[in-house]
PDB file of C-alpha atoms and ligand atoms in Angstrom:
ATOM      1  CA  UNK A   1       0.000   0.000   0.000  1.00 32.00           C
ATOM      2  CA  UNK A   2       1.198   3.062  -0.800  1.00 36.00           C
ATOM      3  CA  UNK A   3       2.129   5.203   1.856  1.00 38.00           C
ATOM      4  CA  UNK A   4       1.307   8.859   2.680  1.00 40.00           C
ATOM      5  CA  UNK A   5       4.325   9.636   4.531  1.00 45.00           C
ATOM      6  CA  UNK A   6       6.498  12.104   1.838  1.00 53.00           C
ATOM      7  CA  UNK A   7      10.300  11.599   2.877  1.00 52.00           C
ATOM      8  CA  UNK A   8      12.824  14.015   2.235  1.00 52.00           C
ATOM      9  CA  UNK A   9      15.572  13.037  -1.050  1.00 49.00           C
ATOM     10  CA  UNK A  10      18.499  15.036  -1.515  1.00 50.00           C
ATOM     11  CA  UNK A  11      18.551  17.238  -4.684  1.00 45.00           C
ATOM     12  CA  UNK A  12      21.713  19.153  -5.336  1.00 48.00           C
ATOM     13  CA  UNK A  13      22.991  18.681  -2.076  1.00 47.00           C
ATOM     14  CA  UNK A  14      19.455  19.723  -0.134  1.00 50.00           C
ATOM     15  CA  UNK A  15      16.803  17.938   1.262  1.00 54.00           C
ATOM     16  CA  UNK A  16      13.985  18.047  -0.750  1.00 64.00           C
ATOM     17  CA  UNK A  17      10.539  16.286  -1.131  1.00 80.00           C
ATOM     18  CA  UNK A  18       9.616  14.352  -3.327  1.00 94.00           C
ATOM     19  CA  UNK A  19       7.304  16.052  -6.609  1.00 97.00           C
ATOM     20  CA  UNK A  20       6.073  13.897  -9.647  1.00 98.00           C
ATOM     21  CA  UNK A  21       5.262  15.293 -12.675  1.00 98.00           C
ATOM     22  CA  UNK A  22       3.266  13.942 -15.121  1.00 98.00           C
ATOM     23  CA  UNK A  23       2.224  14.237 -19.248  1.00 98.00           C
ATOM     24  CA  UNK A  24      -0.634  12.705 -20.761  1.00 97.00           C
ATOM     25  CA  UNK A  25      -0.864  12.412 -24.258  1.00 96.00           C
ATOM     26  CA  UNK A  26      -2.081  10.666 -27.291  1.00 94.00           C
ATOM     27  CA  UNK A  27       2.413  10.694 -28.561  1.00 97.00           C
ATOM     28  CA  UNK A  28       0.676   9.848 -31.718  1.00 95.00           C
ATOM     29  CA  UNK A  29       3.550   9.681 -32.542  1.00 97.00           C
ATOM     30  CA  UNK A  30       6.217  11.223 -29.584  1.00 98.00           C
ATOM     31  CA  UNK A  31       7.822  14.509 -30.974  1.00 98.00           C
ATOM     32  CA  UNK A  32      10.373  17.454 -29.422  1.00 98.00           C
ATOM     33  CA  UNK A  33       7.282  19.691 -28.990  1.00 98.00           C
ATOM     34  CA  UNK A  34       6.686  17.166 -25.884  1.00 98.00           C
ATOM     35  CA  UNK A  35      10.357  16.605 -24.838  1.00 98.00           C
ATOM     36  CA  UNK A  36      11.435  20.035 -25.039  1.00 98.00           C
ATOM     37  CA  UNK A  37       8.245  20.818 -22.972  1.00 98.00           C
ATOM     38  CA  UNK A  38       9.346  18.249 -20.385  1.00 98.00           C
ATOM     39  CA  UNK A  39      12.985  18.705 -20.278  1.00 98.00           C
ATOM     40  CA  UNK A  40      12.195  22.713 -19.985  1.00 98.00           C
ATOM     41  CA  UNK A  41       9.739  22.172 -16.780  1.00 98.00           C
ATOM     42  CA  UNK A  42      12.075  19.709 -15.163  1.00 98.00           C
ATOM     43  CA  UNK A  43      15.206  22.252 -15.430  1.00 97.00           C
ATOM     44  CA  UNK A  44      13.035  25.025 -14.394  1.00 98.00           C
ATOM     45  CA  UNK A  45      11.348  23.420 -11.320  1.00 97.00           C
ATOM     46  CA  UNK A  46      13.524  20.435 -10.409  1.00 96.00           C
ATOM     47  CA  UNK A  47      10.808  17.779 -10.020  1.00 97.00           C
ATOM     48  CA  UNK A  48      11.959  14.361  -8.793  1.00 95.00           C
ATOM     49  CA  UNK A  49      10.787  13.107 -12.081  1.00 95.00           C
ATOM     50  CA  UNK A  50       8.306  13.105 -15.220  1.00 98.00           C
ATOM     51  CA  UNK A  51       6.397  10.906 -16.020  1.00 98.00           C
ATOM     52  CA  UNK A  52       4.757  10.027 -19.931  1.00 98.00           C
ATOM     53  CA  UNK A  53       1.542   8.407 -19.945  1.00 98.00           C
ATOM     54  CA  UNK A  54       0.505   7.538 -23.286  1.00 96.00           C
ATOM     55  CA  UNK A  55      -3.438   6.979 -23.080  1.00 93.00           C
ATOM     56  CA  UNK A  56      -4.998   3.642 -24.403  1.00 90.00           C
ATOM     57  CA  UNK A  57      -7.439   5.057 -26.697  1.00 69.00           C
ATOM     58  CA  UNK A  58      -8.379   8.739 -26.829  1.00 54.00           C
ATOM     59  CA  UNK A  59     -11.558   9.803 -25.350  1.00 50.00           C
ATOM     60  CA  UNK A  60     -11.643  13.163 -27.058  1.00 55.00           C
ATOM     61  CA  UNK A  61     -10.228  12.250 -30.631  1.00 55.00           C
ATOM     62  CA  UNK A  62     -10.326   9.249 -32.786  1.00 61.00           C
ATOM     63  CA  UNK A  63      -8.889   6.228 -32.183  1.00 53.00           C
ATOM     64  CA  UNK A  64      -4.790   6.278 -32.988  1.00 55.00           C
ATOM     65  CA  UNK A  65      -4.096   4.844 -36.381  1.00 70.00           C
ATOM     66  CA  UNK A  66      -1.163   2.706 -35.073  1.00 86.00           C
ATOM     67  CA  UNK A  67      -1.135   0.475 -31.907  1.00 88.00           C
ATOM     68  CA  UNK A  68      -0.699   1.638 -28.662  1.00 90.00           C
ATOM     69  CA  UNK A  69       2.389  -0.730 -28.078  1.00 92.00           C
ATOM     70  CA  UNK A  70       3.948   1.057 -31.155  1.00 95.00           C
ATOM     71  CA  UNK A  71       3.582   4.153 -29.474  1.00 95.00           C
ATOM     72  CA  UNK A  72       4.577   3.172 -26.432  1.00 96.00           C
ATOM     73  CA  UNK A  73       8.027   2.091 -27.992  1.00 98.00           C
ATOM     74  CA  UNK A  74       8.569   5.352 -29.565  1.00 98.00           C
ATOM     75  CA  UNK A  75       8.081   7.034 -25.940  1.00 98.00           C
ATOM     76  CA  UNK A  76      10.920   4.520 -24.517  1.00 98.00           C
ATOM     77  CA  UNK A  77      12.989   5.429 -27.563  1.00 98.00           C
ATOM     78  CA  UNK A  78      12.422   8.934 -27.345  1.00 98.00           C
ATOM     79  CA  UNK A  79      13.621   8.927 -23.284  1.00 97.00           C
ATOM     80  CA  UNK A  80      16.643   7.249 -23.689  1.00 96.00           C
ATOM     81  CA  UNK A  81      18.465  10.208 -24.090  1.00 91.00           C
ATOM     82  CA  UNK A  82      17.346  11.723 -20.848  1.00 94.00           C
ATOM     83  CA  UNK A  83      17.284   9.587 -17.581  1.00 93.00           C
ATOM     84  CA  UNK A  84      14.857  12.203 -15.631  1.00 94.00           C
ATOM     85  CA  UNK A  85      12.018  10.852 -18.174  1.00 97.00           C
ATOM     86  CA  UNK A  86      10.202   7.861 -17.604  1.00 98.00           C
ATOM     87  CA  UNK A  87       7.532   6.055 -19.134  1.00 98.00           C
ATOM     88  CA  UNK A  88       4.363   5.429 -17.305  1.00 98.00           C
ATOM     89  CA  UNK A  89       2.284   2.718 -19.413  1.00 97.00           C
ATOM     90  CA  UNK A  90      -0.509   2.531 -16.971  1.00 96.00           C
ATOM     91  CA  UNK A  91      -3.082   3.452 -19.043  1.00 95.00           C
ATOM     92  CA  UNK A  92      -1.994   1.425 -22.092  1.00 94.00           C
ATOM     93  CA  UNK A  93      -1.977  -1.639 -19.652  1.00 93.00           C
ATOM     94  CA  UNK A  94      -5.369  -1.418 -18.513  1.00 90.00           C
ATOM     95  CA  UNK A  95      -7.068  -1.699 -22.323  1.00 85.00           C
ATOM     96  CA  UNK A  96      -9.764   0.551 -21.668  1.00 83.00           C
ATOM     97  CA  UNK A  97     -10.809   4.013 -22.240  1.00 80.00           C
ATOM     98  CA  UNK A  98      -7.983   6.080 -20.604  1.00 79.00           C
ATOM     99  CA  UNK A  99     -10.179   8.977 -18.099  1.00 93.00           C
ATOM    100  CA  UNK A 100      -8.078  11.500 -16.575  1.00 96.00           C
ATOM    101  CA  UNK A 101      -9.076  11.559 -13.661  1.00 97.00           C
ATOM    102  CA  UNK A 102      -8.464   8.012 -12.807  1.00 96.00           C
ATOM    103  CA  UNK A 103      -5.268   7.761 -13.525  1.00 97.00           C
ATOM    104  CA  UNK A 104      -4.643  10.515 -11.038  1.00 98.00           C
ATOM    105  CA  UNK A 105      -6.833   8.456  -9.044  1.00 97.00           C
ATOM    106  CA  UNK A 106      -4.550   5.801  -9.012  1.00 97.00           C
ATOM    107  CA  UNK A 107      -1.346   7.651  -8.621  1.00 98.00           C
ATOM    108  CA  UNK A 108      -2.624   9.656  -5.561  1.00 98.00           C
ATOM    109  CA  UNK A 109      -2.799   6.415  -3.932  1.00 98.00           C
ATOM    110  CA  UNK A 110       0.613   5.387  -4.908  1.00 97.00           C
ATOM    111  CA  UNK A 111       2.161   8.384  -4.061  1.00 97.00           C
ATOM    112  CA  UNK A 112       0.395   9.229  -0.958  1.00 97.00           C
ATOM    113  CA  UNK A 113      -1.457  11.794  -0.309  1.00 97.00           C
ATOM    114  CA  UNK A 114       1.518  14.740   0.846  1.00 97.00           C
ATOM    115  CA  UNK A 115       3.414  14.090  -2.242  1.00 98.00           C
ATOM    116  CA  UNK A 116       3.014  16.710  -4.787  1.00 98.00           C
ATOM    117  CA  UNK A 117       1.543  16.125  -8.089  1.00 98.00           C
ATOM    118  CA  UNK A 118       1.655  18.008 -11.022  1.00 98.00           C
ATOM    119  CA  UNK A 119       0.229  17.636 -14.095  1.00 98.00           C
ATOM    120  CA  UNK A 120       1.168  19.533 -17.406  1.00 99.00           C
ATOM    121  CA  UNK A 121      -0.513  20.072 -20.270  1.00 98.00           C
ATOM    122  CA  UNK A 122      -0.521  22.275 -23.227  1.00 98.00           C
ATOM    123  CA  UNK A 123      -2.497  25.393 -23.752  1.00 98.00           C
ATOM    124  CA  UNK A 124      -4.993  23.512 -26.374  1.00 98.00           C
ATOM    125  CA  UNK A 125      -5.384  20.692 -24.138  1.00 98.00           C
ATOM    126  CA  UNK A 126      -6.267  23.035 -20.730  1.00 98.00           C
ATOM    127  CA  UNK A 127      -8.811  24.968 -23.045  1.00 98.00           C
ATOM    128  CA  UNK A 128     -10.612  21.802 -23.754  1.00 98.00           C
ATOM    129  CA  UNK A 129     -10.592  20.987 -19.869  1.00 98.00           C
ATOM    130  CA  UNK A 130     -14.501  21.626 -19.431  1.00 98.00           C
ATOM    131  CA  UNK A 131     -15.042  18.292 -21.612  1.00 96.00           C
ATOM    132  CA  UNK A 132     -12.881  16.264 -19.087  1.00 96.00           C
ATOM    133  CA  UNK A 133     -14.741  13.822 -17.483  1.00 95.00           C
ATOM    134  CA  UNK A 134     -15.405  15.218 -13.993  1.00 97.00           C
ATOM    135  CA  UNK A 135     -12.957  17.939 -14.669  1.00 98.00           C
ATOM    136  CA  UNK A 136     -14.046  20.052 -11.701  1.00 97.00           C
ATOM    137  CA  UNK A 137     -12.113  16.831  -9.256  1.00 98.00           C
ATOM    138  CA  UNK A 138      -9.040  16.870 -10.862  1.00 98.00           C
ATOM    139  CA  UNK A 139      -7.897  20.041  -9.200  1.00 98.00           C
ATOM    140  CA  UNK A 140      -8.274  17.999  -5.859  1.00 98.00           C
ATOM    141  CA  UNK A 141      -5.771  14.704  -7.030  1.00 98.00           C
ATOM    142  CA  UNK A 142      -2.813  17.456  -8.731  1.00 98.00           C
ATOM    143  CA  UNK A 143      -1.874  20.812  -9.601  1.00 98.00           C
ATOM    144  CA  UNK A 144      -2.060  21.543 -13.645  1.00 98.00           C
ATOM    145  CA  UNK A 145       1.150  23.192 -14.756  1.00 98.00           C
ATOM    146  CA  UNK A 146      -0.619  25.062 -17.995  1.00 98.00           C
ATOM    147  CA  UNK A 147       2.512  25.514 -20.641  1.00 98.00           C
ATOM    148  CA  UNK A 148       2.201  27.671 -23.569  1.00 98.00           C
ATOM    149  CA  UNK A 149       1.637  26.501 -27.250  1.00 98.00           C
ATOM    150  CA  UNK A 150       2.579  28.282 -30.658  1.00 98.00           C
ATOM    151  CA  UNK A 151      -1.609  29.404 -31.643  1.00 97.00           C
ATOM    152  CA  UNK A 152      -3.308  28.961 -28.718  1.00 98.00           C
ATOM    153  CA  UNK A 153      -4.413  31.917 -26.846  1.00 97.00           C
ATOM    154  CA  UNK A 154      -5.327  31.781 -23.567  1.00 97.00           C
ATOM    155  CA  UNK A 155      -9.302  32.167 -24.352  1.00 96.00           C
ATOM    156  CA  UNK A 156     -10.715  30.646 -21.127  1.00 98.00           C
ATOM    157  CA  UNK A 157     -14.419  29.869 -21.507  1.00 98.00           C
ATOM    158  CA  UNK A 158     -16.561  31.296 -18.543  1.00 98.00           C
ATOM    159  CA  UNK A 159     -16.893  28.327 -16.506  1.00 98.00           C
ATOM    160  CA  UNK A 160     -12.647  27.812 -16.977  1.00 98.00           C
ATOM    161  CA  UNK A 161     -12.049  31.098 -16.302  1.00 98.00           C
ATOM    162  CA  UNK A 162     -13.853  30.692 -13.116  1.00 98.00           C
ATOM    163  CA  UNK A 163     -12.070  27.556 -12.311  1.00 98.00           C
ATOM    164  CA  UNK A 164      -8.811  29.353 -13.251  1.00 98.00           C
ATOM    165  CA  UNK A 165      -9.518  32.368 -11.025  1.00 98.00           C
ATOM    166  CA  UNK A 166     -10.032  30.002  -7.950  1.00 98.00           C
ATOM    167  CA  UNK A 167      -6.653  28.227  -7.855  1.00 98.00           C
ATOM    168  CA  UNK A 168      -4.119  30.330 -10.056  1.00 98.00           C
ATOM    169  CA  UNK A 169      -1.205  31.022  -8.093  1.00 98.00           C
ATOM    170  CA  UNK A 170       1.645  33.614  -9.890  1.00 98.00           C
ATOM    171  CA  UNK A 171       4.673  31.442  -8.007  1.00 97.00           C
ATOM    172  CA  UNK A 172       5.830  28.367  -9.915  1.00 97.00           C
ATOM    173  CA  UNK A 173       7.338  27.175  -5.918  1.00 96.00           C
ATOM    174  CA  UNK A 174       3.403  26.895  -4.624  1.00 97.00           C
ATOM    175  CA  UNK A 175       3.345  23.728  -6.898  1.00 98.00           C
ATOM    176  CA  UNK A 176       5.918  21.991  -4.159  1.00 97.00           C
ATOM    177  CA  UNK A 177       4.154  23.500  -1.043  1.00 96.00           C
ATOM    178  CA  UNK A 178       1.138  21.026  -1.509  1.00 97.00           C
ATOM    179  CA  UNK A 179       0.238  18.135  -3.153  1.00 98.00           C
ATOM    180  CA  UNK A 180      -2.448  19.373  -5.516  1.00 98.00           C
ATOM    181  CA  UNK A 181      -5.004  22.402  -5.706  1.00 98.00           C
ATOM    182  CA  UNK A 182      -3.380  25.130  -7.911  1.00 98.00           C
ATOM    183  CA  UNK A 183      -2.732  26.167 -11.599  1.00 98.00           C
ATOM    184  CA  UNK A 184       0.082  27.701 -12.596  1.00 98.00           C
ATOM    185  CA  UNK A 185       0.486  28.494 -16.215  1.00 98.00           C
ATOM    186  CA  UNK A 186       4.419  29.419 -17.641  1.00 98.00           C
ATOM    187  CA  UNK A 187       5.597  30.069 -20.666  1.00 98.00           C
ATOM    188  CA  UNK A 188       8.327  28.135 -22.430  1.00 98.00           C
ATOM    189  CA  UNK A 189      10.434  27.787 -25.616  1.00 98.00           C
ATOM    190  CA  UNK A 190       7.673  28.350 -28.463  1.00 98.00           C
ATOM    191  CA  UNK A 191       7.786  25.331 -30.736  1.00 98.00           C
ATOM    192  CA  UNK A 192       5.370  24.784 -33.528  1.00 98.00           C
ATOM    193  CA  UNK A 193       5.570  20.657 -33.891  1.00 98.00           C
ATOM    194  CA  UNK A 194       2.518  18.654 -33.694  1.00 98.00           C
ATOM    195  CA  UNK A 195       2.041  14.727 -34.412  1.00 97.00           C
ATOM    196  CA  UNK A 196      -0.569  15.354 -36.747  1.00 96.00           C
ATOM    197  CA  UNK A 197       2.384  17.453 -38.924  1.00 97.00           C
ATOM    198  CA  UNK A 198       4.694  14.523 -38.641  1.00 97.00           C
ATOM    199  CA  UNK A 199       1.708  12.130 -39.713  1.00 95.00           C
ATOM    200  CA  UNK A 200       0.880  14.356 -42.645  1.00 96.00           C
ATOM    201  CA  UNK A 201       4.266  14.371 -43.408  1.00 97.00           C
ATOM    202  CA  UNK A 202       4.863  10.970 -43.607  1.00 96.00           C
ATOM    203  CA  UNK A 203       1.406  10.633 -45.647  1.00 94.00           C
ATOM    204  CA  UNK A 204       3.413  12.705 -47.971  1.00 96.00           C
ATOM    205  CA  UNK A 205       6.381  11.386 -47.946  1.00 97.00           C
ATOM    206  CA  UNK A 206       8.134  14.138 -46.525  1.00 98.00           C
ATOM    207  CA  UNK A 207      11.003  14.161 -44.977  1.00 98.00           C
ATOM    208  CA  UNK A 208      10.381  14.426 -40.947  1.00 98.00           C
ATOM    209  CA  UNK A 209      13.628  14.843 -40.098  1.00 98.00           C
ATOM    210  CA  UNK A 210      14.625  17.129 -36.571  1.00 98.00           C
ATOM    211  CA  UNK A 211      10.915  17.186 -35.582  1.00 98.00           C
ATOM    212  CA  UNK A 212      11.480  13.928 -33.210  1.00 98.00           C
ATOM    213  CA  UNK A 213      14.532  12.342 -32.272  1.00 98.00           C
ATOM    214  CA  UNK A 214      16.516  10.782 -34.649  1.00 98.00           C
ATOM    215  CA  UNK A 215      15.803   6.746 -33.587  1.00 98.00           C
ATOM    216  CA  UNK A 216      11.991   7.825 -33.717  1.00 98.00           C
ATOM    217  CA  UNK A 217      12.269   8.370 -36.866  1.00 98.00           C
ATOM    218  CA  UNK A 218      14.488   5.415 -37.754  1.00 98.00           C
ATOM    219  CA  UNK A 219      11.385   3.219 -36.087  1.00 98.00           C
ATOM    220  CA  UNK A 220       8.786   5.383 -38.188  1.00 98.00           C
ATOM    221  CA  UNK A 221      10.353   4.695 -41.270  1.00 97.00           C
ATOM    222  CA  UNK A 222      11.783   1.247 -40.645  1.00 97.00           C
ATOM    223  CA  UNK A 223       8.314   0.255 -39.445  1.00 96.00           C
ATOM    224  CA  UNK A 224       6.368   2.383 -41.948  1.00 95.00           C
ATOM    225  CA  UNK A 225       4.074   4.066 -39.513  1.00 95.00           C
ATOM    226  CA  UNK A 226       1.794   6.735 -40.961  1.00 94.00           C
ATOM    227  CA  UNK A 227       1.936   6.145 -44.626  1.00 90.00           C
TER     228      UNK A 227
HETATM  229  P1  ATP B   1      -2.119  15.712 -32.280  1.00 86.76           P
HETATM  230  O1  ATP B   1      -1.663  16.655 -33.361  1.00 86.76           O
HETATM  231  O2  ATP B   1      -2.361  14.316 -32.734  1.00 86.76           O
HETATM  232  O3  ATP B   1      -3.252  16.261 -31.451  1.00 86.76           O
HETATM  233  P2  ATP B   1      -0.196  16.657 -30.373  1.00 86.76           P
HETATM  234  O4  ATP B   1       1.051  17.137 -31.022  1.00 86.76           O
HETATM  235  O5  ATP B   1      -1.191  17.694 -29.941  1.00 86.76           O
HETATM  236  O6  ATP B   1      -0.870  15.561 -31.271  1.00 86.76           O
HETATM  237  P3  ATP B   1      -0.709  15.172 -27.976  1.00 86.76           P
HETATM  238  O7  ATP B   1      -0.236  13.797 -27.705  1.00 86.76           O
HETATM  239  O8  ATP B   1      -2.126  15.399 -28.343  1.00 86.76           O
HETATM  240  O9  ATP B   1       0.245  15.776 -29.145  1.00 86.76           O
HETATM  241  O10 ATP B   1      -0.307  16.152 -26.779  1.00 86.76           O
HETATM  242  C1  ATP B   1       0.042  15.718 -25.493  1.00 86.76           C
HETATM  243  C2  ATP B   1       0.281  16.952 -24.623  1.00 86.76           C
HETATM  244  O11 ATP B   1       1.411  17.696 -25.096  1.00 86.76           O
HETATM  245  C3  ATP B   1      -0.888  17.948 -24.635  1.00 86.76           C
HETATM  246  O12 ATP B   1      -1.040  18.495 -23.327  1.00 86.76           O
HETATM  247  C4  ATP B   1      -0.440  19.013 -25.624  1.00 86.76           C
HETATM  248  O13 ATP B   1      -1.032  20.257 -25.357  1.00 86.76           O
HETATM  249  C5  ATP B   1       1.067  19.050 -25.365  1.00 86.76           C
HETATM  250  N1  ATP B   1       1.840  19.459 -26.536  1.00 86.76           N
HETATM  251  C6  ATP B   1       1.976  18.780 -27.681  1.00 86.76           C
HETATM  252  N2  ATP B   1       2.764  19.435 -28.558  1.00 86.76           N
HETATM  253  C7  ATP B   1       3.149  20.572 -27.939  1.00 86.76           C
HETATM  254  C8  ATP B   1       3.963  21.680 -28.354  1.00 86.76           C
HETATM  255  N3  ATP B   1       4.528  21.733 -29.559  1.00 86.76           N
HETATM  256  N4  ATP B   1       4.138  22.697 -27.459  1.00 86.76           N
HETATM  257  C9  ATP B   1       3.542  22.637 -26.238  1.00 86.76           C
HETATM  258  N5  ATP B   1       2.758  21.624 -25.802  1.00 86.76           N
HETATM  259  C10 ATP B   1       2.556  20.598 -26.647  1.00 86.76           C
HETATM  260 MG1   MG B   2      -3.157  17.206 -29.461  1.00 86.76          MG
END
């Protein structure tokens, strides 16, 4: 059983708690839109770790055209190169429709309930929030780190501005004070990839080169994914 106790691990020479972060995502396929998001929040904020956690079978958009395990590779490929990301395949091993909020369910009760969870999303993906499945409860299992995304405005809808109003904190350091309960949104290194590019692209037969790492791409093309 997991327990709720949060013990102190040293980071950089100073006892620190632990903090999960965490990244949901279709990685239909994995690209460095989503890496450079993760490896930017984990240098600015120093969370223990960061978790991927490809969904099953998208609730929201059609069902992936390749399998999940094939996308669930790519992730494992694509982390290699950075030891602070890890793959969380969860959702992928429970073969059903992946809801949000039980996945944070579920990790709550792994991590305890002092340990601080965080999870990120993109700009597009917060604005779509109010079609969550019991979106209001998430706020209570982690905090939502909202990054920014090349097009997407921050154009809350009334009831997620209202949401937004009631936990928004301006201090990215509130997010390791508790273990869930605010937003935060930040800012990072504007980069205009998306896996629906990189699956046009391939439909195309275009070269998809420096959009994904390089052994990503050696599995697309060796595999012929997306054509
Ligand atoms: P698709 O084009 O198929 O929708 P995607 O590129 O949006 O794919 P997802 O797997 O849907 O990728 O996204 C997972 C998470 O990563 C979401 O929270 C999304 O907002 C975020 N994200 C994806 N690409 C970027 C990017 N280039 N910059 C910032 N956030 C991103
Ligand atoms: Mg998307």
């Amino acid at each position: 059983m997991a327990s709720s106790v949060n013990t102190p691990t040293e980071v950089n020479g100073q006892a620190e708690l632990k903090s999960v972060a965490i990244m949901g995502g279709t990685f239909d396929p994995i690209h460095n839109g989503h890496l450079r998001v993760a490896v930017e929040i984990l240098d600015h904020h120093n969370f223990s770790e960061l978790r991927l956690i490809p969904c099953y079978q998208p609730v929201h958009k059609k069902h992936p055209i390749i399998s999940s395990e094939d996308r669930l590779t790519m992730i494992k490929l694509a982390c290699q190169s950075d030891s602070r990301l890890l793959v969380d395949s969860r959702e992928i091993v429970r073969q059903e429709p992946s809801y949000t909020i039980n996945t944070l369910r579920d990790l709550r009760q792994e991590l305890g309930e002092k340990t601080p969870l965080v999870m990120i999303v993109g700009m597009d993906s917060f604005l779509s929030l109010p079609a969550w499945d019991s979106w209001h409860d998430i706020i209570h299992y982690a905090h939502i780190l909202v990054v920014s995304r090349p097009n997407w405005e921050q154009d809350f809808v009334r009831e997620l501005a209202d949401f937004y109003e009631n936990y928004r904190v301006e201090s990215a350091e509130e997010l390791k004070l508790s273990a869930a309960g605010k937003i935060y949104l930040e800012a990072l290194t504007p980069l205009s990839i998306s896996s629906s590019m990189i699956r046009t692209l391939c439909r195309q037969k275009a070269s998809i080169a420096y959009l994904l790492p390089d052994n990503v791409q050696r599995f697309i093309e060796q595999n012929e994914l997306y054509i």
